Amino acid sequence: MSIWADLFTYLFLLYTLVLMLIYSASAIASYRVIRQHVAETSFVDYRQILTSPLSPKISIIAPAYNEALNIVDNAMSLLALEYPNFEVVIVNDGSKDDTLQRLIDAYKLEKTALMIQQRVECKEILGVYKAQDEAVSHLTVVDKRNGGKSDALNAGINVCSGRMIACIDVDCVLERDALLRMIKPFLEETDQKVIATGGVIRLANDCVVSDGRLIQVNVPRNLIARAQVLEYMRAFLLSRVAWAKVNGLLLISGALGLFDKQTVIEAGGYSHKTVGEDMELVMRMRRMMEERRQPYAVRYIPDPLCWTEGPSGWQILGRQRNRWTRGLMDCLKFHRKVFFNPHYRIMGLVSYPFWFFYEWLAPIVESLGLIASLLLWILGVINASSFWLLLATVYSYAVCLSCFAIWVDQKTYLQYRSKRDLGRLILMAVIEPFFYHPFTVYSSIRGNIDYLRGKKGWGSMTRQGLSKPAPAPPTTPTPTN
Amino acid sequence: MLDTYWLDDLSPFQLLLGTLVVGSITTALILVGYIFVLMVIRNRRKRWADTLQARIEDEISIWLAGDYSTWELVISFREELKKDPRAGGVILTVILATSKLFRQEGQAALRELLTSLNLHRTCYRLLKSGHWYEQAYATRIISQLQMVLALPLLKRKLTTRNMTLRLELITAMVSLGDQTWLRDVENTSFRLSDWEQILLLERFRRMDISQLPPFDAWLTSSHPDWMLFGIRLCRHFNRFDKVTELGGLLRTDNERIQMAVLDAFEYLGSPETIPFLIDYIRKATGERLIRALQVLGNQGDPDVIDLIVGYTDHTDGTVRFTALKALKEIGLSRDELAGLTTEPRYIDHLFDPKLS
């Protein structure tokens, strides 16, 4: 029994140490990349691109389902983005509310005779609407039968006319110059084709948003949302940047991604078979490029470009993580051919195995490790001090990594400036492993079980809406002579 | 003694974990401390720089108005530099910002001020041995203040691997009016990306330069990137006199070059481009054929109607549609176009005012 206990302990230790090593290496590499990027950015006046006729046309595709409440404001925010040549394609995915009618009324849209080429699979398009008003001539609204997010994105791809497509969540708040920044990697690469670029997503809960623009960044008051702020900082600032550096990025968040349209079409567009359509598309595009032996890259912009509202309740968070896990399992299953396959180079030998062992398997290993440790402890074959030491190692490393993420943000983008916000984040780094992390592990396990049971679909995701600025205090009339 | 005894009791496994715990906690504490110290230092430094910058701006304004002699200003700034050498950075920033408001004479005065403060040496030093971003900053100052003496230094840096620095160097050299470096840049092993080309074109356009770089030479360059840049320069600066050379480039095998020439032809809109387009369209396929049809249609020459009509029954739907669109641009009516196609949806699309 004792041999088994030792074996288990050493395996668990090895797994933990390798994970810590990968995290540390990627955190340090990310910091170096971000620092270089920030220095470069200080020399670039992105507005110079605004007058250039050489900028490729970008089509922003935003699927909308039952978004009547905010759709007009969201569309206005997208139309106000800074870029010389772009269109906004909002796809009404068979909403049950009056999403379409609100858009028609607000922008005086009329049905057009637009010729649609069915380049990727999607459900029937019922109509394409455009405005006669020149000021919003770059808005197109597509009405189609309900088919889910990936189907709506495919419909947008069929309708749009840009060379590049930006797939976004309609309720996200984009930085005004997000497109200008995201187009850069596509234009600066000479020896390989950039097929996709992702941007950093940040939590907008409790931030002040006005006219579709983020005007004040705050740390959320809600503890669940605050824990996600830290989680997003770790994921986006310390991990994805490094993966992109070695061209090993497999996931570009569905909230914001810019793609080469031709490559997306050639790869077959978004898949209807998974709830992890964002990751699945990137993996399929990469596979296609690898199989064709074409040099390519998937890039990543470390600038905070997109602000989104994260779940602030356990139930919604649980559903989200459950869906993420099922999506990941789909992607790993669909592309299992890639696993340790040298033909797919870094994708097959590094990225896929990492996602397999340390993204999908990690919550399972963690749960099994905890259960087994408790069992072995009860049976009296585990060294209590070693067990506590291992837990302390994992915990202290998690805190250290969170602190590093906060430090990187302070050294580069400085999103959280007040002492109070920083104090809250640091405190969250200390307490988050006790209440937030176990829940995400639990949700992930639930996701695995649901996947095996054959559960499909997104589950409902209600949002509270982003904060509006407080109304200005009544001004005292100034006395006049 | 006690420590040794205590450590002896630990297995290597426990020792490793203990080290990791201590290491992580120590690192976390250092980082937290650093975050708050960073915040205090940053705030203090910002306050100091803002105050100093405001004072320097005021003094420069007084000096430019003639109420302060250069000598007085230099003495005042030297005092600042003596108090804190970091003031040099603030002075450079203010001089750079102020110089953007002036043309040659004002810039010469500011250049003189920079030299009197010995800050030009700081620029040269940064350019020689600083980090790439310091070199780029120094290059920007040299370019803005027209410090021609720095040209040899700039030339030496042209082989840099850093794209941002290379952009600053090329901009500076064009701004300083030195054209002899052209071949040096072209012959570096580095490619000229679309990003660099866009930025350079926009910078050239905004520059108050009497003579553009000799892009005629680039049109015959052996490097496709530079040839592409030459074509784009022709387009940007309305070089109608280059139509013949550009037309010749349609015969190259490089598709990017061909597409760039078509873009240039569309923008220039000169009737002289039409023979080249007619010649090209007969051999072009796919995307290039579609683009050539668009360009030809936009020229609006009725002599090409027969040629374009030939494409209205092409096997590719996009080509058929583009040909009809080109004919519409030339001036054919709805009925005339309807007689050329069996697909009424094409006509509906073309004549929908919301889609035009």
PDB file of N, CA and C in Angstrom, chain B residues 18 78 89 96 110 125 129 139 144 154 169 171-172 186 188 192 227 253 273 301 330:
ATOM      1  N   GLY B  18       8.960  22.488   0.536  1.00  0.00           N
ATOM      2  CA  GLY B  18       9.183  23.594   1.482  1.00  0.00           C
ATOM      3  C   GLY B  18       9.859  24.759   0.782  1.00  0.00           C
ATOM      4  N   ARG B  78      20.215  74.500 -17.523  1.00  0.00           N
ATOM      5  CA  ARG B  78      21.413  73.810 -16.973  1.00  0.00           C
ATOM      6  C   ARG B  78      21.271  73.621 -15.474  1.00  0.00           C
ATOM      7  N   GLY B  89      15.449  64.417 -20.042  1.00  0.00           N
ATOM      8  CA  GLY B  89      14.379  63.718 -20.751  1.00  0.00           C
ATOM      9  C   GLY B  89      13.158  64.612 -20.922  1.00  0.00           C
ATOM     10  N   LEU B  96      10.835  68.532 -28.428  1.00  0.00           N
ATOM     11  CA  LEU B  96      10.274  67.747 -29.543  1.00  0.00           C
ATOM     12  C   LEU B  96       8.829  68.178 -29.821  1.00  0.00           C
ATOM     13  N   LEU B 110      15.328  75.913 -32.003  1.00  0.00           N
ATOM     14  CA  LEU B 110      15.228  74.833 -31.004  1.00  0.00           C
ATOM     15  C   LEU B 110      16.427  73.890 -31.098  1.00  0.00           C
ATOM     16  N   ARG B 125      24.278  59.608 -28.339  1.00  0.00           N
ATOM     17  CA  ARG B 125      24.670  58.491 -27.474  1.00  0.00           C
ATOM     18  C   ARG B 125      23.566  57.423 -27.450  1.00  0.00           C
ATOM     19  N   SER B 129      24.071  53.593 -28.664  1.00  0.00           N
ATOM     20  CA  SER B 129      24.168  52.450 -27.758  1.00  0.00           C
ATOM     21  C   SER B 129      22.948  52.221 -26.883  1.00  0.00           C
ATOM     22  N   THR B 139      16.114  59.010 -32.877  1.00  0.00           N
ATOM     23  CA  THR B 139      15.946  59.194 -34.326  1.00  0.00           C
ATOM     24  C   THR B 139      14.811  60.175 -34.609  1.00  0.00           C
ATOM     25  N   GLN B 144      12.973  65.339 -36.455  1.00  0.00           N
ATOM     26  CA  GLN B 144      12.121  66.503 -36.225  1.00  0.00           C
ATOM     27  C   GLN B 144      12.923  67.802 -36.221  1.00  0.00           C
ATOM     28  N   LEU B 154      22.694  57.409 -38.534  1.00  0.00           N
ATOM     29  CA  LEU B 154      21.418  56.789 -38.920  1.00  0.00           C
ATOM     30  C   LEU B 154      21.659  55.681 -39.936  1.00  0.00           C
ATOM     31  N   LEU B 169      14.024  55.245 -38.809  1.00  0.00           N
ATOM     32  CA  LEU B 169      15.248  55.598 -39.532  1.00  0.00           C
ATOM     33  C   LEU B 169      14.934  56.038 -40.967  1.00  0.00           C
ATOM     34  N   THR B 171      12.085  57.155 -42.133  1.00  0.00           N
ATOM     35  CA  THR B 171      11.356  58.427 -42.071  1.00  0.00           C
ATOM     36  C   THR B 171      12.341  59.576 -41.861  1.00  0.00           C
ATOM     37  N   ALA B 172      13.278  59.371 -40.935  1.00  0.00           N
ATOM     38  CA  ALA B 172      14.241  60.437 -40.627  1.00  0.00           C
ATOM     39  C   ALA B 172      15.099  60.759 -41.843  1.00  0.00           C
ATOM     40  N   GLU B 186      17.277  49.172 -49.521  1.00  0.00           N
ATOM     41  CA  GLU B 186      16.714  48.159 -50.402  1.00  0.00           C
ATOM     42  C   GLU B 186      17.507  46.861 -50.326  1.00  0.00           C
ATOM     43  N   THR B 188      19.140  45.685 -47.748  1.00  0.00           N
ATOM     44  CA  THR B 188      19.171  44.968 -46.471  1.00  0.00           C
ATOM     45  C   THR B 188      18.341  43.715 -46.668  1.00  0.00           C
ATOM     46  N   LEU B 192      10.027  44.423 -46.463  1.00  0.00           N
ATOM     47  CA  LEU B 192       9.280  45.628 -46.126  1.00  0.00           C
ATOM     48  C   LEU B 192       7.799  45.235 -46.085  1.00  0.00           C
ATOM     49  N   MET B 227       9.493  47.077 -54.941  1.00  0.00           N
ATOM     50  CA  MET B 227       8.762  47.365 -56.177  1.00  0.00           C
ATOM     51  C   MET B 227       7.313  47.737 -55.825  1.00  0.00           C
ATOM     52  N   ASP B 253       5.305  38.195 -62.908  1.00  0.00           N
ATOM     53  CA  ASP B 253       4.592  36.991 -62.451  1.00  0.00           C
ATOM     54  C   ASP B 253       3.989  37.180 -61.056  1.00  0.00           C
ATOM     55  N   THR B 273      -4.301  54.229 -69.055  1.00  0.00           N
ATOM     56  CA  THR B 273      -4.191  52.904 -68.417  1.00  0.00           C
ATOM     57  C   THR B 273      -4.996  51.859 -69.192  1.00  0.00           C
ATOM     58  N   ASP B 301     -15.022  53.947 -69.824  1.00  0.00           N
ATOM     59  CA  ASP B 301     -14.770  54.126 -71.255  1.00  0.00           C
ATOM     60  C   ASP B 301     -15.720  53.240 -72.083  1.00  0.00           C
ATOM     61  N   ILE B 330     -20.169  51.907 -66.544  1.00  0.00           N
ATOM     62  CA  ILE B 330     -19.914  52.595 -67.823  1.00  0.00           C
ATOM     63  C   ILE B 330     -21.170  53.334 -68.299  1.00  0.00           C
TER      64      ILE B 330
END
